[in-house]
Amino acid sequence: MENKIMILDGNSLLFRAFYAMPPLKTKKGQFTNAVYGFLSMMYKLIDTYSPEYICVAFDPKKPTFRHEQYKDYKATRQKAPDELVSQFQLIRDVLEVHNIKCVEIEGFEADDVAGTFASAAEEYGAKTYLVTSDKDYLQLIDNNTRVILTKKGVTNTEEMSIERMNEEYGITPAQFIDLKALMGDSSDNIPGVGGVGEKTALKLIQEYKSLDNIYENIDNIKGKLKEKLETDKLQAYMSQGLARIITDIPIDFNIEDYRLKKPDAKSLLDLYDQLEFRNFKKRIEDTTSPENVQEQSQMSLFDAAEVDEDVNVNANNYVDTSIIYVDDEKKIIEIAEDIKKTKKIYIKFLLDGDRALYSNAVAIGISDGIKIYYIDLEKISEEKVLDILKYIFVDGTINVSGHNIKNEVIYLMRNNMELNGISFDSEIGKYLLNPSESSYSIDKIAYEYLKEDILSENEILGTGKKGITFRELDLENKKTYLYNFINVVIRTEKLILSEIAELEMTDLFNLIEIPLIEVLAYMEFIGFKVDPDMLGVLGVHFQEKIAELEKVIYELAGENFNINSPKQLSYILFEKLNLPVIKKTKTGVSTDAEVLEKLMSEHEIARYIVDYRQMVKLNSTYVDGLKNVISKDGRVHSVFNQTIAATGRISSTEPNLQNIPTRTDEGRELRKAFVAENGFVLCDADYSQIELRVLAHLADEKNLIDAFINHEDIHTKTASQVFHVDMEQVTSTMRSRAKAVNFGIVYGISDYGLSRDLGIPRKEAKQYIDNYLSFFSNIDQYMKNIVEQGKKDGYVTTFFGRRRYIPELASRNFNIRSFGERIALNTPVQGTAADIIKSAMVGVYNRLKNNKMKSRLILQVHDELIIETAGDELEAVKTLLKEEMENVVKGFKVRLESDVNVGGSWYEAK
């Protein structure tokens, strides 16, 4: 049997994998998608071809002989993205662990190495397989050499032989060089003959057989084509030289140096741990188990490749491969009885809309972890189904798992039912593991953990005007989607939970994040009452204010114009009033908020334009916007997002109630429209300077801790140190500036940022910060330590153990690295504050629920909780709020304090 050597084009395959794979990266921010894709290709090829010898050829970093021949060779190529560049050395390290040699020869490209090795291997009687995405390799095909071209994705390939070459192009491998000489190659910036593309070049080669013969018979070629060939003759021959692959680099070649060896299993496991390649790791563990192999220290790459196509790598127990359709009540009763025994349920409601609050269920997916059922609510009464399953949902001893399970909680609340016993949510779990990702969709989790491609909801239903609902989708596609969804939750649950445990975040997950799901669902379900009449009054007031501002702006401009038009505004400011241009954009001179702020010292019109924009936004976004989202019950039901903010904070959308303006009188007046129901009042409790208290504890800053213990005014205390005066001598301006320093420090503010915020010289701002850190010296040291720790570990943590990975800290770009340092400074403080308020929310909600009180938690805004409080429960709620909020953390050096205010509207309560 003849031996085979496989030579992989390292650069080509790495690029192919990078762009074919999703942007996988480790929790520390190391991108790994190219490496993962490369390995998937390599394992599949080894499994398919079983080569005895293997190596990977790479391009050198320095220019090659082709650059000397043609200075513009590859000159048009864009620089590889940083996310890929960081994987160049990584793949070499990975190949080293596999005992696969990397070959790089100065002055020559990877294809020259491959061509030389293919030629040399023939002397050993070995057949050569060249793996690449570069068609230039086709010229190397002969009776002893095949080229394996990558196709779509990372594991699809096509083997090219002399025969296949003739079928595809109608030319021989040797003629491919002349084909490239004529048509050129834009990717390598090989010019070829101007105006001659692949189609024309092929016809010429098929007819005349070679470049030389074309020019020998140039008079037989007519018209513009002849003119083009004659004009670019020298260029064509130069291109021929550039396109020809070298097959005789002067090197010593011993095929035994490249024999495929078995890698060490332990080293591979360690490597895959580091790269977080769970699927590859599991395959190694499976193939090295006692029942599978005799030698524990080694594994076969072929075994690893063998299971690459396995789509049922199951992290839990075995899951049935098809969904069971249910459309009769008796079967549902049987399912319910089985689940009562197993004490485990996975659920997914298929809704016909985006929000559970306003949608109807089309089907219920339910599983015990083995069998997955599709309960068709279009065939059976929803009321009957829910009545049968009610015990399972409300029991509390049955562990419930799902993905974005808040939807199920809200839907059941609408049906006067609770969902107790929630123990796992894959979306929340994945968010906890890496809070900086843009999405935690079930299809993304399927790919990351199981390397399976399942269609996303958008891919199935479509988007925009062409989008449909699950009710309109055909039954088979609904069943497939529901099966895939629940199947992924089942099979990733243990994987995600084990990662959470490994990172010591189990308590954070079980005691804060999971209980919070019900709290947010309830807040979303209950909503916040809005007085439309008050919105109308505010709208009239805002419109009057807008009209007044318009009049002033027109007078200052000397003419009427469209203030909302950047073009017209730009003309007024920079041409008519001749104000200095601060910033330019692609479309012209900028008139954004930052520019207007800087122009305030040049002309008073800038201040009025800023005020005008603020009033227009208040009116359109909040007055008109809120009117449009008031539900039939007279309340707005905001969506509370648990997996958006990287710091752990909760966010609010549709509408964003956390962003109601508070800095201006008009902004604060908007809160007058948020009111309590008849017989209720709003009880508003907010933490007193929670982030500074958190900073005092984390930094162990005695001066700040003592100030809190002694109930001193923190900003006055800070002002006395920043300005070197006694506390009695601190003016309101000093205190205001000290307040900016206090909160700026928490957010890692720079002297430039502080100078801009306060409108003072940068040197003065730097002096403020220096004085502050001189007095609060432990904060200074803490800030330095946390940044260094972040750089060392790749992440920072909150008091509760929440992690945030900060790959920006490793960036070579100064601005990006500085941004990472600010994140490192801010996250432990802001993240801890977020954990505190979330923990308090869980405590407050449970107290209200367990005591069967009429009062209800309806909103959280940063460090503030609002309870719509029954009149006869007011004192109990005030006590409850303070107890839960102030005693939520154990072991803090600073006592948490909260202030409670009461009113009929949010404005009055604040």
PDB file of N, CA and C in Angstrom, residues 787-850:
ATOM      1  N   VAL A 787      -6.455  47.174  38.357  1.00  0.00           N
ATOM      2  CA  VAL A 787      -6.080  47.194  36.939  1.00  0.00           C
ATOM      3  C   VAL A 787      -5.017  46.126  36.668  1.00  0.00           C
ATOM      4  N   GLU A 788      -4.026  46.031  37.563  1.00  0.00           N
ATOM      5  CA  GLU A 788      -2.982  45.014  37.388  1.00  0.00           C
ATOM      6  C   GLU A 788      -3.563  43.608  37.468  1.00  0.00           C
ATOM      7  N   GLN A 789      -4.489  43.414  38.408  1.00  0.00           N
ATOM      8  CA  GLN A 789      -5.119  42.097  38.543  1.00  0.00           C
ATOM      9  C   GLN A 789      -5.916  41.761  37.290  1.00  0.00           C
ATOM     10  N   GLY A 790      -6.593  42.776  36.741  1.00  0.00           N
ATOM     11  CA  GLY A 790      -7.354  42.567  35.518  1.00  0.00           C
ATOM     12  C   GLY A 790      -6.462  42.187  34.357  1.00  0.00           C
ATOM     13  N   LYS A 791      -5.308  42.818  34.259  1.00  0.00           N
ATOM     14  CA  LYS A 791      -4.367  42.497  33.182  1.00  0.00           C
ATOM     15  C   LYS A 791      -3.806  41.088  33.351  1.00  0.00           C
ATOM     16  N   LYS A 792      -3.566  40.714  34.588  1.00  0.00           N
ATOM     17  CA  LYS A 792      -2.987  39.397  34.880  1.00  0.00           C
ATOM     18  C   LYS A 792      -3.992  38.274  34.631  1.00  0.00           C
ATOM     19  N   ASP A 793      -5.216  38.443  35.148  1.00  0.00           N
ATOM     20  CA  ASP A 793      -6.219  37.381  35.072  1.00  0.00           C
ATOM     21  C   ASP A 793      -7.107  37.465  33.835  1.00  0.00           C
ATOM     22  N   GLY A 794      -7.187  38.662  33.266  1.00  0.00           N
ATOM     23  CA  GLY A 794      -8.085  38.841  32.130  1.00  0.00           C
ATOM     24  C   GLY A 794      -9.502  39.194  32.527  1.00  0.00           C
ATOM     25  N   TYR A 795      -9.745  39.335  33.826  1.00  0.00           N
ATOM     26  CA  TYR A 795     -11.086  39.656  34.314  1.00  0.00           C
ATOM     27  C   TYR A 795     -10.995  40.334  35.676  1.00  0.00           C
ATOM     28  N   VAL A 796     -12.100  40.965  36.089  1.00  0.00           N
ATOM     29  CA  VAL A 796     -12.230  41.492  37.447  1.00  0.00           C
ATOM     30  C   VAL A 796     -13.525  40.932  38.031  1.00  0.00           C
ATOM     31  N   THR A 797     -13.677  41.007  39.349  1.00  0.00           N
ATOM     32  CA  THR A 797     -14.858  40.433  39.997  1.00  0.00           C
ATOM     33  C   THR A 797     -15.517  41.435  40.938  1.00  0.00           C
ATOM     34  N   THR A 798     -16.784  41.178  41.221  1.00  0.00           N
ATOM     35  CA  THR A 798     -17.516  41.969  42.207  1.00  0.00           C
ATOM     36  C   THR A 798     -17.391  41.298  43.570  1.00  0.00           C
ATOM     37  N   PHE A 799     -17.921  41.934  44.581  1.00  0.00           N
ATOM     38  CA  PHE A 799     -17.916  41.390  45.942  1.00  0.00           C
ATOM     39  C   PHE A 799     -18.606  40.026  45.972  1.00  0.00           C
ATOM     40  N   PHE A 800     -19.615  39.841  45.129  1.00  0.00           N
ATOM     41  CA  PHE A 800     -20.380  38.598  45.102  1.00  0.00           C
ATOM     42  C   PHE A 800     -19.766  37.552  44.173  1.00  0.00           C
ATOM     43  N   GLY A 801     -18.641  37.877  43.540  1.00  0.00           N
ATOM     44  CA  GLY A 801     -17.960  36.915  42.687  1.00  0.00           C
ATOM     45  C   GLY A 801     -18.317  36.985  41.223  1.00  0.00           C
ATOM     46  N   ARG A 802     -19.150  37.951  40.814  1.00  0.00           N
ATOM     47  CA  ARG A 802     -19.489  38.095  39.395  1.00  0.00           C
ATOM     48  C   ARG A 802     -18.237  38.495  38.618  1.00  0.00           C
ATOM     49  N   ARG A 803     -18.004  37.824  37.506  1.00  0.00           N
ATOM     50  CA  ARG A 803     -16.827  38.112  36.687  1.00  0.00           C
ATOM     51  C   ARG A 803     -17.193  38.938  35.464  1.00  0.00           C
ATOM     52  N   ARG A 804     -16.258  39.795  35.088  1.00  0.00           N
ATOM     53  CA  ARG A 804     -16.351  40.470  33.790  1.00  0.00           C
ATOM     54  C   ARG A 804     -14.987  40.375  33.123  1.00  0.00           C
ATOM     55  N   TYR A 805     -14.967  39.726  31.975  1.00  0.00           N
ATOM     56  CA  TYR A 805     -13.724  39.589  31.233  1.00  0.00           C
ATOM     57  C   TYR A 805     -13.459  40.853  30.428  1.00  0.00           C
ATOM     58  N   ILE A 806     -12.187  41.280  30.430  1.00  0.00           N
ATOM     59  CA  ILE A 806     -11.835  42.552  29.794  1.00  0.00           C
ATOM     60  C   ILE A 806     -10.671  42.337  28.841  1.00  0.00           C
ATOM     61  N   PRO A 807     -10.948  41.820  27.632  1.00  0.00           N
ATOM     62  CA  PRO A 807      -9.863  41.593  26.669  1.00  0.00           C
ATOM     63  C   PRO A 807      -9.191  42.886  26.238  1.00  0.00           C
ATOM     64  N   GLU A 808      -9.888  44.022  26.405  1.00  0.00           N
ATOM     65  CA  GLU A 808      -9.302  45.315  26.019  1.00  0.00           C
ATOM     66  C   GLU A 808      -8.008  45.609  26.779  1.00  0.00           C
ATOM     67  N   LEU A 809      -7.859  45.016  27.971  1.00  0.00           N
ATOM     68  CA  LEU A 809      -6.660  45.269  28.770  1.00  0.00           C
ATOM     69  C   LEU A 809      -5.397  44.743  28.094  1.00  0.00           C
ATOM     70  N   ALA A 810      -5.562  43.788  27.191  1.00  0.00           N
ATOM     71  CA  ALA A 810      -4.401  43.209  26.503  1.00  0.00           C
ATOM     72  C   ALA A 810      -4.161  43.838  25.139  1.00  0.00           C
ATOM     73  N   SER A 811      -4.946  44.856  24.794  1.00  0.00           N
ATOM     74  CA  SER A 811      -4.822  45.472  23.475  1.00  0.00           C
ATOM     75  C   SER A 811      -3.532  46.265  23.347  1.00  0.00           C
ATOM     76  N   ARG A 812      -2.986  46.265  22.140  1.00  0.00           N
ATOM     77  CA  ARG A 812      -1.794  47.076  21.868  1.00  0.00           C
ATOM     78  C   ARG A 812      -2.164  48.524  21.588  1.00  0.00           C
ATOM     79  N   ASN A 813      -3.448  48.757  21.338  1.00  0.00           N
ATOM     80  CA  ASN A 813      -3.934  50.111  21.064  1.00  0.00           C
ATOM     81  C   ASN A 813      -4.137  50.860  22.381  1.00  0.00           C
ATOM     82  N   PHE A 814      -3.490  52.013  22.526  1.00  0.00           N
ATOM     83  CA  PHE A 814      -3.534  52.753  23.789  1.00  0.00           C
ATOM     84  C   PHE A 814      -4.961  53.121  24.193  1.00  0.00           C
ATOM     85  N   ASN A 815      -5.741  53.629  23.229  1.00  0.00           N
ATOM     86  CA  ASN A 815      -7.106  54.055  23.554  1.00  0.00           C
ATOM     87  C   ASN A 815      -7.973  52.890  24.000  1.00  0.00           C
ATOM     88  N   ILE A 816      -7.843  51.768  23.313  1.00  0.00           N
ATOM     89  CA  ILE A 816      -8.630  50.583  23.690  1.00  0.00           C
ATOM     90  C   ILE A 816      -8.188  50.075  25.050  1.00  0.00           C
ATOM     91  N   ARG A 817      -6.866  50.050  25.284  1.00  0.00           N
ATOM     92  CA  ARG A 817      -6.351  49.582  26.578  1.00  0.00           C
ATOM     93  C   ARG A 817      -6.800  50.506  27.710  1.00  0.00           C
ATOM     94  N   SER A 818      -6.801  51.803  27.457  1.00  0.00           N
ATOM     95  CA  SER A 818      -7.257  52.771  28.468  1.00  0.00           C
ATOM     96  C   SER A 818      -8.732  52.569  28.780  1.00  0.00           C
ATOM     97  N   PHE A 819      -9.509  52.290  27.744  1.00  0.00           N
ATOM     98  CA  PHE A 819     -10.928  51.981  27.944  1.00  0.00           C
ATOM     99  C   PHE A 819     -11.080  50.743  28.838  1.00  0.00           C
ATOM    100  N   GLY A 820     -10.244  49.735  28.576  1.00  0.00           N
ATOM    101  CA  GLY A 820     -10.268  48.529  29.402  1.00  0.00           C
ATOM    102  C   GLY A 820      -9.932  48.811  30.853  1.00  0.00           C
ATOM    103  N   GLU A 821      -8.993  49.722  31.070  1.00  0.00           N
ATOM    104  CA  GLU A 821      -8.614  50.080  32.446  1.00  0.00           C
ATOM    105  C   GLU A 821      -9.780  50.759  33.167  1.00  0.00           C
ATOM    106  N   ARG A 822     -10.520  51.593  32.439  1.00  0.00           N
ATOM    107  CA  ARG A 822     -11.686  52.240  33.059  1.00  0.00           C
ATOM    108  C   ARG A 822     -12.766  51.208  33.408  1.00  0.00           C
ATOM    109  N   ILE A 823     -12.920  50.214  32.530  1.00  0.00           N
ATOM    110  CA  ILE A 823     -13.876  49.140  32.821  1.00  0.00           C
ATOM    111  C   ILE A 823     -13.438  48.383  34.069  1.00  0.00           C
ATOM    112  N   ALA A 824     -12.141  48.110  34.162  1.00  0.00           N
ATOM    113  CA  ALA A 824     -11.614  47.372  35.307  1.00  0.00           C
ATOM    114  C   ALA A 824     -11.854  48.131  36.611  1.00  0.00           C
ATOM    115  N   LEU A 825     -11.713  49.449  36.564  1.00  0.00           N
ATOM    116  CA  LEU A 825     -11.936  50.260  37.752  1.00  0.00           C
ATOM    117  C   LEU A 825     -13.409  50.319  38.136  1.00  0.00           C
ATOM    118  N   ASN A 826     -14.257  50.431  37.133  1.00  0.00           N
ATOM    119  CA  ASN A 826     -15.671  50.663  37.372  1.00  0.00           C
ATOM    120  C   ASN A 826     -16.458  49.404  37.719  1.00  0.00           C
ATOM    121  N   THR A 827     -16.111  48.294  37.080  1.00  0.00           N
ATOM    122  CA  THR A 827     -16.938  47.086  37.201  1.00  0.00           C
ATOM    123  C   THR A 827     -17.073  46.542  38.618  1.00  0.00           C
ATOM    124  N   PRO A 828     -15.996  46.400  39.403  1.00  0.00           N
ATOM    125  CA  PRO A 828     -16.191  45.866  40.755  1.00  0.00           C
ATOM    126  C   PRO A 828     -17.131  46.713  41.606  1.00  0.00           C
ATOM    127  N   VAL A 829     -17.074  48.028  41.431  1.00  0.00           N
ATOM    128  CA  VAL A 829     -17.923  48.924  42.219  1.00  0.00           C
ATOM    129  C   VAL A 829     -19.354  48.907  41.697  1.00  0.00           C
ATOM    130  N   GLN A 830     -19.517  49.206  40.416  1.00  0.00           N
ATOM    131  CA  GLN A 830     -20.864  49.253  39.843  1.00  0.00           C
ATOM    132  C   GLN A 830     -21.506  47.865  39.855  1.00  0.00           C
ATOM    133  N   GLY A 831     -20.702  46.844  39.581  1.00  0.00           N
ATOM    134  CA  GLY A 831     -21.221  45.481  39.582  1.00  0.00           C
ATOM    135  C   GLY A 831     -21.662  45.028  40.954  1.00  0.00           C
ATOM    136  N   THR A 832     -20.900  45.380  41.981  1.00  0.00           N
ATOM    137  CA  THR A 832     -21.290  45.027  43.344  1.00  0.00           C
ATOM    138  C   THR A 832     -22.580  45.745  43.732  1.00  0.00           C
ATOM    139  N   ALA A 833     -22.674  47.022  43.368  1.00  0.00           N
ATOM    140  CA  ALA A 833     -23.903  47.780  43.641  1.00  0.00           C
ATOM    141  C   ALA A 833     -25.089  47.130  42.943  1.00  0.00           C
ATOM    142  N   ALA A 834     -24.878  46.653  41.712  1.00  0.00           N
ATOM    143  CA  ALA A 834     -25.951  45.981  40.969  1.00  0.00           C
ATOM    144  C   ALA A 834     -26.352  44.684  41.658  1.00  0.00           C
ATOM    145  N   ASP A 835     -25.366  43.924  42.123  1.00  0.00           N
ATOM    146  CA  ASP A 835     -25.667  42.679  42.839  1.00  0.00           C
ATOM    147  C   ASP A 835     -26.454  42.959  44.118  1.00  0.00           C
ATOM    148  N   ILE A 836     -26.103  44.039  44.786  1.00  0.00           N
ATOM    149  CA  ILE A 836     -26.781  44.403  46.037  1.00  0.00           C
ATOM    150  C   ILE A 836     -28.247  44.728  45.782  1.00  0.00           C
ATOM    151  N   ILE A 837     -28.503  45.579  44.780  1.00  0.00           N
ATOM    152  CA  ILE A 837     -29.891  45.978  44.524  1.00  0.00           C
ATOM    153  C   ILE A 837     -30.704  44.787  44.034  1.00  0.00           C
ATOM    154  N   LYS A 838     -30.099  43.887  43.264  1.00  0.00           N
ATOM    155  CA  LYS A 838     -30.820  42.707  42.791  1.00  0.00           C
ATOM    156  C   LYS A 838     -31.142  41.769  43.950  1.00  0.00           C
ATOM    157  N   SER A 839     -30.188  41.619  44.847  1.00  0.00           N
ATOM    158  CA  SER A 839     -30.424  40.780  46.019  1.00  0.00           C
ATOM    159  C   SER A 839     -31.520  41.376  46.896  1.00  0.00           C
ATOM    160  N   ALA A 840     -31.500  42.700  47.007  1.00  0.00           N
ATOM    161  CA  ALA A 840     -32.544  43.377  47.784  1.00  0.00           C
ATOM    162  C   ALA A 840     -33.905  43.207  47.126  1.00  0.00           C
ATOM    163  N   MET A 841     -33.955  43.258  45.815  1.00  0.00           N
ATOM    164  CA  MET A 841     -35.218  43.071  45.096  1.00  0.00           C
ATOM    165  C   MET A 841     -35.815  41.697  45.395  1.00  0.00           C
ATOM    166  N   VAL A 842     -34.956  40.692  45.379  1.00  0.00           N
ATOM    167  CA  VAL A 842     -35.420  39.323  45.663  1.00  0.00           C
ATOM    168  C   VAL A 842     -35.978  39.251  47.085  1.00  0.00           C
ATOM    169  N   GLY A 843     -35.256  39.861  48.036  1.00  0.00           N
ATOM    170  CA  GLY A 843     -35.717  39.844  49.420  1.00  0.00           C
ATOM    171  C   GLY A 843     -37.031  40.580  49.607  1.00  0.00           C
ATOM    172  N   VAL A 844     -37.136  41.776  49.002  1.00  0.00           N
ATOM    173  CA  VAL A 844     -38.358  42.581  49.118  1.00  0.00           C
ATOM    174  C   VAL A 844     -39.537  41.848  48.480  1.00  0.00           C
ATOM    175  N   TYR A 845     -39.336  41.323  47.296  1.00  0.00           N
ATOM    176  CA  TYR A 845     -40.415  40.620  46.575  1.00  0.00           C
ATOM    177  C   TYR A 845     -40.904  39.417  47.374  1.00  0.00           C
ATOM    178  N   ASN A 846     -39.966  38.649  47.908  1.00  0.00           N
ATOM    179  CA  ASN A 846     -40.358  37.450  48.661  1.00  0.00           C
ATOM    180  C   ASN A 846     -41.102  37.799  49.937  1.00  0.00           C
ATOM    181  N   ARG A 847     -40.686  38.871  50.612  1.00  0.00           N
ATOM    182  CA  ARG A 847     -41.390  39.293  51.829  1.00  0.00           C
ATOM    183  C   ARG A 847     -42.828  39.688  51.504  1.00  0.00           C
ATOM    184  N   LEU A 848     -42.989  40.478  50.439  1.00  0.00           N
ATOM    185  CA  LEU A 848     -44.341  40.902  50.042  1.00  0.00           C
ATOM    186  C   LEU A 848     -45.202  39.691  49.664  1.00  0.00           C
ATOM    187  N   LYS A 849     -44.603  38.770  48.922  1.00  0.00           N
ATOM    188  CA  LYS A 849     -45.337  37.586  48.456  1.00  0.00           C
ATOM    189  C   LYS A 849     -45.672  36.644  49.608  1.00  0.00           C
ATOM    190  N   ASN A 850     -44.685  36.342  50.418  1.00  0.00           N
ATOM    191  CA  ASN A 850     -44.903  35.386  51.512  1.00  0.00           C
ATOM    192  C   ASN A 850     -45.871  35.910  52.559  1.00  0.00           C
TER     193      ASN A 850
END
